[in-house]
Tab-separated table of C-alpha atoms and ligand atoms in Angstrom:
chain	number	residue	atom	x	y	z
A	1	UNK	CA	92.191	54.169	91.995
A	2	UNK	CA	88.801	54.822	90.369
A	3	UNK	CA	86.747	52.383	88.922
A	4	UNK	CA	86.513	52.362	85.379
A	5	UNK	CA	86.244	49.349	83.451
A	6	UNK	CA	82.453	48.678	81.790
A	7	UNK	CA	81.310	45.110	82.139
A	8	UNK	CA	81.093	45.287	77.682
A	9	UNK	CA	85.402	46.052	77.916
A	10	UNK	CA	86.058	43.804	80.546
A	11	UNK	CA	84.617	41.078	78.029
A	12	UNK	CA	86.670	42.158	75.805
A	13	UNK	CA	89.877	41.982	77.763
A	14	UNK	CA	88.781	38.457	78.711
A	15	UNK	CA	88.505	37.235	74.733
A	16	UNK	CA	91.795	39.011	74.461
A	17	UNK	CA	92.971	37.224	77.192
A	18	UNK	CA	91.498	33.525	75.952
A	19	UNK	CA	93.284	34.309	72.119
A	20	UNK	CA	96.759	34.255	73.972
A	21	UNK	CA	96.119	31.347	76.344
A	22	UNK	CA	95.269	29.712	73.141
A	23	UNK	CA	98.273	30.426	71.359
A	24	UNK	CA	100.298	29.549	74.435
A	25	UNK	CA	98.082	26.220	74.604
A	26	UNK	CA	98.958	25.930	70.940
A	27	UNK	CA	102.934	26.079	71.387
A	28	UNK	CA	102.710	29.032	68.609
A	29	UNK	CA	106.146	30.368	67.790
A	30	UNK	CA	107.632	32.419	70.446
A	31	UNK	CA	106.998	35.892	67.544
A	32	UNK	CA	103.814	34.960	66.828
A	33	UNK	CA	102.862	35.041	70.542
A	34	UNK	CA	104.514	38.168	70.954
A	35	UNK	CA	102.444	39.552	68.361
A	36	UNK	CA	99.230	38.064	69.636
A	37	UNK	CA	100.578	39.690	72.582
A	38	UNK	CA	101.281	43.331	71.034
A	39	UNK	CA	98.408	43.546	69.052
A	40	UNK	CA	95.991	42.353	72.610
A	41	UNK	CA	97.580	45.377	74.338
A	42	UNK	CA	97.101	47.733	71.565
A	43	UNK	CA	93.404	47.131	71.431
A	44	UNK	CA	92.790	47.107	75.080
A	45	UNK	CA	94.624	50.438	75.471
A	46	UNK	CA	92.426	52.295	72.763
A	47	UNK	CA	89.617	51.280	74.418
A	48	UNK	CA	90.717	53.679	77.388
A	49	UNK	CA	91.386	56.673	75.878
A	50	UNK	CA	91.766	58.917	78.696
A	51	UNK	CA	93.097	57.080	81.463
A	52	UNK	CA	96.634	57.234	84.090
A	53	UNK	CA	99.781	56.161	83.464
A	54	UNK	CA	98.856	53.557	86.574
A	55	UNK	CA	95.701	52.041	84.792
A	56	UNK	CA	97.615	51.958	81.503
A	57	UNK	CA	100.294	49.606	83.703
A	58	UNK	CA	97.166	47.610	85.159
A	59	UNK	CA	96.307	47.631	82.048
A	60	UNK	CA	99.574	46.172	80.324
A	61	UNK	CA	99.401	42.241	79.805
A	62	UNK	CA	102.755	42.141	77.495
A	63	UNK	CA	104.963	40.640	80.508
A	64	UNK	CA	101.995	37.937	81.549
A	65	UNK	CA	103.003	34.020	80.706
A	66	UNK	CA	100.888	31.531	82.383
A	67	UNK	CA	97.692	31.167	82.794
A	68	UNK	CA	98.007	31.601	86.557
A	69	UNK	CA	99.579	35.409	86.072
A	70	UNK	CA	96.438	35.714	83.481
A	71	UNK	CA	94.115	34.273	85.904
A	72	UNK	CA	95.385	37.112	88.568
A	73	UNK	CA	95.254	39.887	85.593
A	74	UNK	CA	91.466	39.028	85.235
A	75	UNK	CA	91.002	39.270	89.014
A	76	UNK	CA	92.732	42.405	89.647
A	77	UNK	CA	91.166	44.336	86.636
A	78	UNK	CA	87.599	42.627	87.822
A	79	UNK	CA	88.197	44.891	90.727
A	80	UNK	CA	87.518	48.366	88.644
A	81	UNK	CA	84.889	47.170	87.249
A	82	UNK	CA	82.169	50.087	87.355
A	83	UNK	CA	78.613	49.101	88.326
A	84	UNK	CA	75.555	49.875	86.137
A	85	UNK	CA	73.967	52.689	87.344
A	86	UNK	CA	71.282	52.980	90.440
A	87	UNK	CA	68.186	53.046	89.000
A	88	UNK	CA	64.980	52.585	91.289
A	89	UNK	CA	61.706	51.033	90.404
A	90	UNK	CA	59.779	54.088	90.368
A	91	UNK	CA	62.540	55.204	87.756
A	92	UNK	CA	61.541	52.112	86.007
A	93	UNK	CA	58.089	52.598	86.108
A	94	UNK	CA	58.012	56.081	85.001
A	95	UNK	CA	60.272	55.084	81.588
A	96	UNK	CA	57.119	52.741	80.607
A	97	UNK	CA	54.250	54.624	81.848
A	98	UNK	CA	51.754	53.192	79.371
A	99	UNK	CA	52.907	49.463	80.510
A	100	UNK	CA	49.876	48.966	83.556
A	101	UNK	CA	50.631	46.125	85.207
A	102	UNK	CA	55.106	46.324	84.668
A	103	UNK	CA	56.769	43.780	85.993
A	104	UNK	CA	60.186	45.325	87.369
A	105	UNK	CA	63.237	42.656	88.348
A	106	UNK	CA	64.128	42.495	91.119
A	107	UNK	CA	66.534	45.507	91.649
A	108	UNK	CA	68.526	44.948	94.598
A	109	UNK	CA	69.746	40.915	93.370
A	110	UNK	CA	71.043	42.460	90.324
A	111	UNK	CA	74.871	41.791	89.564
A	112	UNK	CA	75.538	45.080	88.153
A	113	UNK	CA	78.910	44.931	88.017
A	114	UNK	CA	78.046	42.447	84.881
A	115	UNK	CA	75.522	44.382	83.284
A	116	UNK	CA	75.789	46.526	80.239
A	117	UNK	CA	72.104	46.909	79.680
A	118	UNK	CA	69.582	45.677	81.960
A	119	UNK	CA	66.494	43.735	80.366
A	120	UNK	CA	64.065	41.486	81.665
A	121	UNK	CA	61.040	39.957	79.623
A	122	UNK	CA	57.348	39.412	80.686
A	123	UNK	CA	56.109	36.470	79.154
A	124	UNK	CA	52.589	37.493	79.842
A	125	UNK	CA	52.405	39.882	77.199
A	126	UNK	CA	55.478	38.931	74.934
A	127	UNK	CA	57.418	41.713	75.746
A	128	UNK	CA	61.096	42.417	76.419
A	129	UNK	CA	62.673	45.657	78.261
A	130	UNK	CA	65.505	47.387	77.438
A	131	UNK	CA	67.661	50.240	79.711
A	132	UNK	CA	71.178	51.921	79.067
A	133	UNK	CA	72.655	54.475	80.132
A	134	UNK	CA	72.198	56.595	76.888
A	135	UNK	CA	74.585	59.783	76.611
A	136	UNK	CA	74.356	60.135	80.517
A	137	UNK	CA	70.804	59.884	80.453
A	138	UNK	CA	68.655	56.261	81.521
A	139	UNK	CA	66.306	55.416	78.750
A	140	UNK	CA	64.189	52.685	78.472
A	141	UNK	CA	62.852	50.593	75.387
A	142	UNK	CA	59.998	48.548	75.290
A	143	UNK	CA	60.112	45.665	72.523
A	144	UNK	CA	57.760	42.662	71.389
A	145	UNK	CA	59.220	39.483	71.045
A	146	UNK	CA	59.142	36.331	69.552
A	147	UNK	CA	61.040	33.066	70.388
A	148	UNK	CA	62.429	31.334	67.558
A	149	UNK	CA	63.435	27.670	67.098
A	150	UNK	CA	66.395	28.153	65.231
A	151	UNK	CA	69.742	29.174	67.032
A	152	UNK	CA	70.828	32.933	65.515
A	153	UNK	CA	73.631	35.539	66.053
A	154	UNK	CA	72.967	37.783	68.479
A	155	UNK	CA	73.048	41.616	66.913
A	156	UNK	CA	74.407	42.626	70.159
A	157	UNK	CA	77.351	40.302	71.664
A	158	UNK	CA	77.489	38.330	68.306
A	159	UNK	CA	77.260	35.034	69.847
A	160	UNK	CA	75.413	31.850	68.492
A	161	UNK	CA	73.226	30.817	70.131
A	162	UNK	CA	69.237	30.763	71.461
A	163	UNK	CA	67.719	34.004	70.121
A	164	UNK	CA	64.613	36.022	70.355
A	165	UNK	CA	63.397	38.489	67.517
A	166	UNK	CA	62.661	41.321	68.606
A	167	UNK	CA	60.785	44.184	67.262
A	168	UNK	CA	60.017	48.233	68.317
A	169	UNK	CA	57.950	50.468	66.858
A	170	UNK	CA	60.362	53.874	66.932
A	171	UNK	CA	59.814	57.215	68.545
A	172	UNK	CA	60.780	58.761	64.982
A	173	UNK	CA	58.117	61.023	63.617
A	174	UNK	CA	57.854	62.880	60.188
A	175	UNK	CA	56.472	65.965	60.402
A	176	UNK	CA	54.426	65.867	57.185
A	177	UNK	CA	53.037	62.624	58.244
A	178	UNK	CA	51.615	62.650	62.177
A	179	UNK	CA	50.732	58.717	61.982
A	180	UNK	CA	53.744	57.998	60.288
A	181	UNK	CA	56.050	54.645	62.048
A	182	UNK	CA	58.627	52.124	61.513
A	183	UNK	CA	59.271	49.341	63.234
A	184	UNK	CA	62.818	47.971	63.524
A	185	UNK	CA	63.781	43.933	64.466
A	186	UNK	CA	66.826	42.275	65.404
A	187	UNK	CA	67.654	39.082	66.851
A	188	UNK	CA	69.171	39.197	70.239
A	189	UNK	CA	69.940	36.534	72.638
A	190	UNK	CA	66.834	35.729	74.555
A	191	UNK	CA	68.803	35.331	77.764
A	192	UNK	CA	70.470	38.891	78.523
A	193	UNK	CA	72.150	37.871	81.099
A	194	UNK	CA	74.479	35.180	79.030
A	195	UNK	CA	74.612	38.966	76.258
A	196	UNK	CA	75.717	40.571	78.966
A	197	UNK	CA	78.403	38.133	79.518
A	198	UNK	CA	79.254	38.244	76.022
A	199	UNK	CA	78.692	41.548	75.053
A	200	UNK	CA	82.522	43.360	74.055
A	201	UNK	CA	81.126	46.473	72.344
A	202	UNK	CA	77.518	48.855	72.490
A	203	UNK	CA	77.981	49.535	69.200
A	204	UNK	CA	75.080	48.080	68.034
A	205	UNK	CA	73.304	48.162	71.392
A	206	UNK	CA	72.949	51.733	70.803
A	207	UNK	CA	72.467	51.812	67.512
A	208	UNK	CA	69.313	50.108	68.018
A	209	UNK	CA	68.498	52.418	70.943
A	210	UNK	CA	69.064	55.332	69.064
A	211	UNK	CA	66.650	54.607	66.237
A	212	UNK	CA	64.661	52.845	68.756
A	213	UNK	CA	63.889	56.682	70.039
A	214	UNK	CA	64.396	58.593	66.877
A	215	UNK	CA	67.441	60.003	67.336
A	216	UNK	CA	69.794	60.239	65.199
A	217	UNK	CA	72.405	57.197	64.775
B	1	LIG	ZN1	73.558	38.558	72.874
């Protein structure tokens, strides 16, 4: 079988996973367990639309119970999990040509089976990298940052924690107006490799992408 779980749905599964240990954990009613149950599977299916009737079974968590068969649902799905794409540092380099000196991470170490988007920061110059996979194409976003003393929510995985503000000028241009720009800020954890562990959706990952490079959301 194919690979084809993204590190942002596995997440997902996993949260849907915790909410039923809980209610187990919580001696919930036998129905509302069931329902916890039901409503865990329904949201994991639609989030393969297109896939076999034998991924759909992988897929199926209705006749798990412990934690030990949930443990071993985890494990087996972690399996499919599809890597983020190859991308070389020359590919790197040539997404940032006006960055001189770029400081690229260290490719080959990379866990990319737990990678949605790949970022690193330089503290040097106070900046933070950004690539995705963008509508089959790699894309990279250069963004200034600034640390901030108060604990946030991340835009992009939601959680609480340590964040960064971030800020890009975008790509957008008007044509009556040549020196026309916006810039565009979020918070986002400064860490991305606790986002990416978070991360259950891109929705707002590309969003921010998208206007990032003037394209429309
Ligand atoms: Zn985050």
């Amino acid at each position: 079988m194919e690979k084809f779980i993204k590190n942002e749905q596995f997440n997902f599964i996993k949260k849907q996973v915790a909410l039923i240990k809980d209610s187990y954990k919580k001696n919930s009613d036998p129905t509302v367990i069931r329902a916890v149950k039901e409503l865990a599977n329904a949201k994991i299916i639609e989030l393969f639309p297109f896939i076999s009737q034998e991924q759909t079974e992988m897929l199926d968590l209705s006749k798990k119970k412990t934690d030990f068969e949930f443990d071993q649902y985890i494990q087996v799905l972690a399996q499919y999990l599809l890597p983020f794409p190859q991308v070389t540092e020359q590919e790197i380099k040539k997404m940032f040509p006006k960055a001189k000196k770029l400081k690229v991470p260290e490719l080959a170490k990379l866990n990319r089976e737990q990678i949605t988007y790949l970022s690193w920061t330089d503290i040097s110059t106070n900046k933070k990298y950004i690539i995705y996979k963008l509508n089959e194409k790699m894309i990279g976003i250069e963004c200034k940052y600034t640390l901030l003393s108060k604990d946030n929510v991340c835009s992009f995985c939601n959680r609480f924690g340590p964040v960064a503000f971030i800020s890009t000028v975008t790509k957008a241009k008007k044509a009556k107006n040549p020196d026309y720009y916006k810039a565009i800020g979020n918070y986002i954890c400064f860490d991305s490799t606790e986002c990416n562990g978070k991360i259950t959706n891109v929705d707002y990952l590309t969003t921010f992408l998208k206007e990032s490079l003037g394209e429309p959301c």
